[in-house]
PDB file of C-alpha atoms in Angstrom:
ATOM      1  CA  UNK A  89       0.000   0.000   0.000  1.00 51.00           C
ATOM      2  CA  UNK A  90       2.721   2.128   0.831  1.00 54.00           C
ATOM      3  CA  UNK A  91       4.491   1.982  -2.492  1.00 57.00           C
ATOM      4  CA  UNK A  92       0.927   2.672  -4.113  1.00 59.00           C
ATOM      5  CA  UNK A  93       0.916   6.277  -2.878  1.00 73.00           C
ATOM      6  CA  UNK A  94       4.843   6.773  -3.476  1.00 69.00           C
ATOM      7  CA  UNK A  95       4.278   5.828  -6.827  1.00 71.00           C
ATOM      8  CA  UNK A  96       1.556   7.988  -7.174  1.00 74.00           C
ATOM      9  CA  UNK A  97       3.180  10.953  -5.513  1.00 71.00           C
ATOM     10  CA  UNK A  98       6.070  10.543  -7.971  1.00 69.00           C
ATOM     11  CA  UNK A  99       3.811  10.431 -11.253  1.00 72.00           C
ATOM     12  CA  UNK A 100       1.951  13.291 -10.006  1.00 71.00           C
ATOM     13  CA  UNK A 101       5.403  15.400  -9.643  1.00 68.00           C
ATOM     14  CA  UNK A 102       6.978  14.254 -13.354  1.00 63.00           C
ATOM     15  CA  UNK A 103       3.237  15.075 -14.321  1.00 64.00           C
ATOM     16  CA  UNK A 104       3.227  18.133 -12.767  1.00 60.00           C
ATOM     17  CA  UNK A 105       6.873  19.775 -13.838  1.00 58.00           C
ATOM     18  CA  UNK A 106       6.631  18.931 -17.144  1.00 56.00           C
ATOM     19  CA  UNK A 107       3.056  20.440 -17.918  1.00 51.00           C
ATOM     20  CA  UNK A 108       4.781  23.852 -16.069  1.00 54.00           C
ATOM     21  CA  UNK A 109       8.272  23.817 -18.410  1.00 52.00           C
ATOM     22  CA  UNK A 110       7.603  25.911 -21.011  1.00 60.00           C
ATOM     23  CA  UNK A 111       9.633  28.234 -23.283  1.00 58.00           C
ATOM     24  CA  UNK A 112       9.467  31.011 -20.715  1.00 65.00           C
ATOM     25  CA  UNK A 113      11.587  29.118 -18.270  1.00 69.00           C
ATOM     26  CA  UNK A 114      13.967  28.721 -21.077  1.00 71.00           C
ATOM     27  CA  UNK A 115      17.662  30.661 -21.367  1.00 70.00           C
ATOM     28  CA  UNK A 116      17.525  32.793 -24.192  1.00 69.00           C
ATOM     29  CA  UNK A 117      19.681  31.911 -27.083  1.00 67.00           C
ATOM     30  CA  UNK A 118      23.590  32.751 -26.933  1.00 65.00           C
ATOM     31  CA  UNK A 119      24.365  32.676 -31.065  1.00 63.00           C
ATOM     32  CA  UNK A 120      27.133  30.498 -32.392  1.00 64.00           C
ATOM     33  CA  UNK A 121      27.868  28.208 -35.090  1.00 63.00           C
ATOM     34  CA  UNK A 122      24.848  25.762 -33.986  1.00 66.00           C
ATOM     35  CA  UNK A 123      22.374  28.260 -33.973  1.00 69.00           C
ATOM     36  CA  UNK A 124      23.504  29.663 -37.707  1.00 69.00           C
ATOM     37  CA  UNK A 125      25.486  32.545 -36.393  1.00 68.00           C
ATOM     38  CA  UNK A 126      28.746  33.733 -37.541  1.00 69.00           C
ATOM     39  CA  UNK A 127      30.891  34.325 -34.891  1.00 66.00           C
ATOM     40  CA  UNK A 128      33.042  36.546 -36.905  1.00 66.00           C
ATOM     41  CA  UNK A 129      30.690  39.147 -37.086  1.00 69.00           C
ATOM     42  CA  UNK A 130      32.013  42.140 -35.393  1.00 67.00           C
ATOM     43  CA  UNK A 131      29.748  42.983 -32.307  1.00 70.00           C
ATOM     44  CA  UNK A 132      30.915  46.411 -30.374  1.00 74.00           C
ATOM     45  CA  UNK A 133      29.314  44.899 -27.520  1.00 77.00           C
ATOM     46  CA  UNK A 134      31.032  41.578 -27.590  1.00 76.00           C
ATOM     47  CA  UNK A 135      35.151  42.660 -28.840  1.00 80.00           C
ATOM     48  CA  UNK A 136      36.545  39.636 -27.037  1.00 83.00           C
ATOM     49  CA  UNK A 137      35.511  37.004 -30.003  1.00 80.00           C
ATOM     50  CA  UNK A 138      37.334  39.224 -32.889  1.00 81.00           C
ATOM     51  CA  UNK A 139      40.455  39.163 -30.532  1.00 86.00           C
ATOM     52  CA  UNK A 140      39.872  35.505 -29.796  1.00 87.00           C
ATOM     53  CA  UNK A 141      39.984  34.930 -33.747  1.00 86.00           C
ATOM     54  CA  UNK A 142      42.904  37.008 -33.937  1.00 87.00           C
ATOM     55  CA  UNK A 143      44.889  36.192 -31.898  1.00 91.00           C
ATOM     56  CA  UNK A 144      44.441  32.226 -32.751  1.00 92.00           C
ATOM     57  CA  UNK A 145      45.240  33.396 -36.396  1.00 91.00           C
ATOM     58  CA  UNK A 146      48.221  34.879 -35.136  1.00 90.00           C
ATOM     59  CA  UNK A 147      49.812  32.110 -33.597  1.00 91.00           C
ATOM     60  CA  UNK A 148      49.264  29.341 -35.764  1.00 93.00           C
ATOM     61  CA  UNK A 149      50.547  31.317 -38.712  1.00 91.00           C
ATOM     62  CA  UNK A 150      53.572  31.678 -36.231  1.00 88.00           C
ATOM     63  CA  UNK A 151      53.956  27.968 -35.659  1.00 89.00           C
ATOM     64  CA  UNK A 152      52.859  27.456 -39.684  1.00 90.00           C
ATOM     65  CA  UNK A 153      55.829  29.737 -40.656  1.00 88.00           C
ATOM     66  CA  UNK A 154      58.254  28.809 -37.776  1.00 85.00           C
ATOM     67  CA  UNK A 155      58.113  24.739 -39.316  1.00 86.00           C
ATOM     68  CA  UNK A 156      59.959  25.394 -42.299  1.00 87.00           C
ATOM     69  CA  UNK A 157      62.406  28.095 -40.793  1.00 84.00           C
ATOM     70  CA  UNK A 158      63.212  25.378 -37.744  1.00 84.00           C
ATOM     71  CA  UNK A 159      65.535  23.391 -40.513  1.00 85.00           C
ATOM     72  CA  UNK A 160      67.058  26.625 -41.230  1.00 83.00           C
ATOM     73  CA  UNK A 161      68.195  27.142 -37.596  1.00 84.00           C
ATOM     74  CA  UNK A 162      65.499  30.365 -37.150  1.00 81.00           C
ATOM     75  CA  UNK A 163      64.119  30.637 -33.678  1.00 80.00           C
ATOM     76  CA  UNK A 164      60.175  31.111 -33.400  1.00 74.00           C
ATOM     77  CA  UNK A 165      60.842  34.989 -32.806  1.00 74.00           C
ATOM     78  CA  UNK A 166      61.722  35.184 -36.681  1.00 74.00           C
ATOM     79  CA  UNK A 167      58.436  33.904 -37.477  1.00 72.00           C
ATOM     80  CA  UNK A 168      56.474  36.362 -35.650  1.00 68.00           C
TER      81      UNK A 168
END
């Protein structure tokens, strides 16, 4: 009898938060590449993912550039 009511008590609370989720309760989308945006876009509001691009670009055309020059003896400051 016991495990009746738990049971019951249980369904009635699933029931009960899923008829209240809706998309109110939600967190409002962030943009990105799954939600079709391009991240590239300059935002004045948002600088710190044009630096983050940047700066990425920066230092694997460093380490792109520094390969070839490492056979010629260069050090990685050469590259930059």
């Amino acid at each position: 009898m016991a495990s009746a009511t738990v049971t019951e008590v249980i369904t009635r609370t699933v029931n009960a938060t899923s008829a209240t989720a809706s998309s109110a309760d939600r967190a409002p989308p962030q943009g990105g590449l799954f939600e079709n945006s391009n991240p590239s876009e300059f935002d004045p509001k948002n600088p710190i993912v044009l630096f983050i691009i940047q700066a990425s670009l920066v230092i694997i055309l460093t380490r792109a550039i520094h390969f070839p020059l490492a056979y010629l003896r260069q050090p990685r400051v050469i590259a930059e």
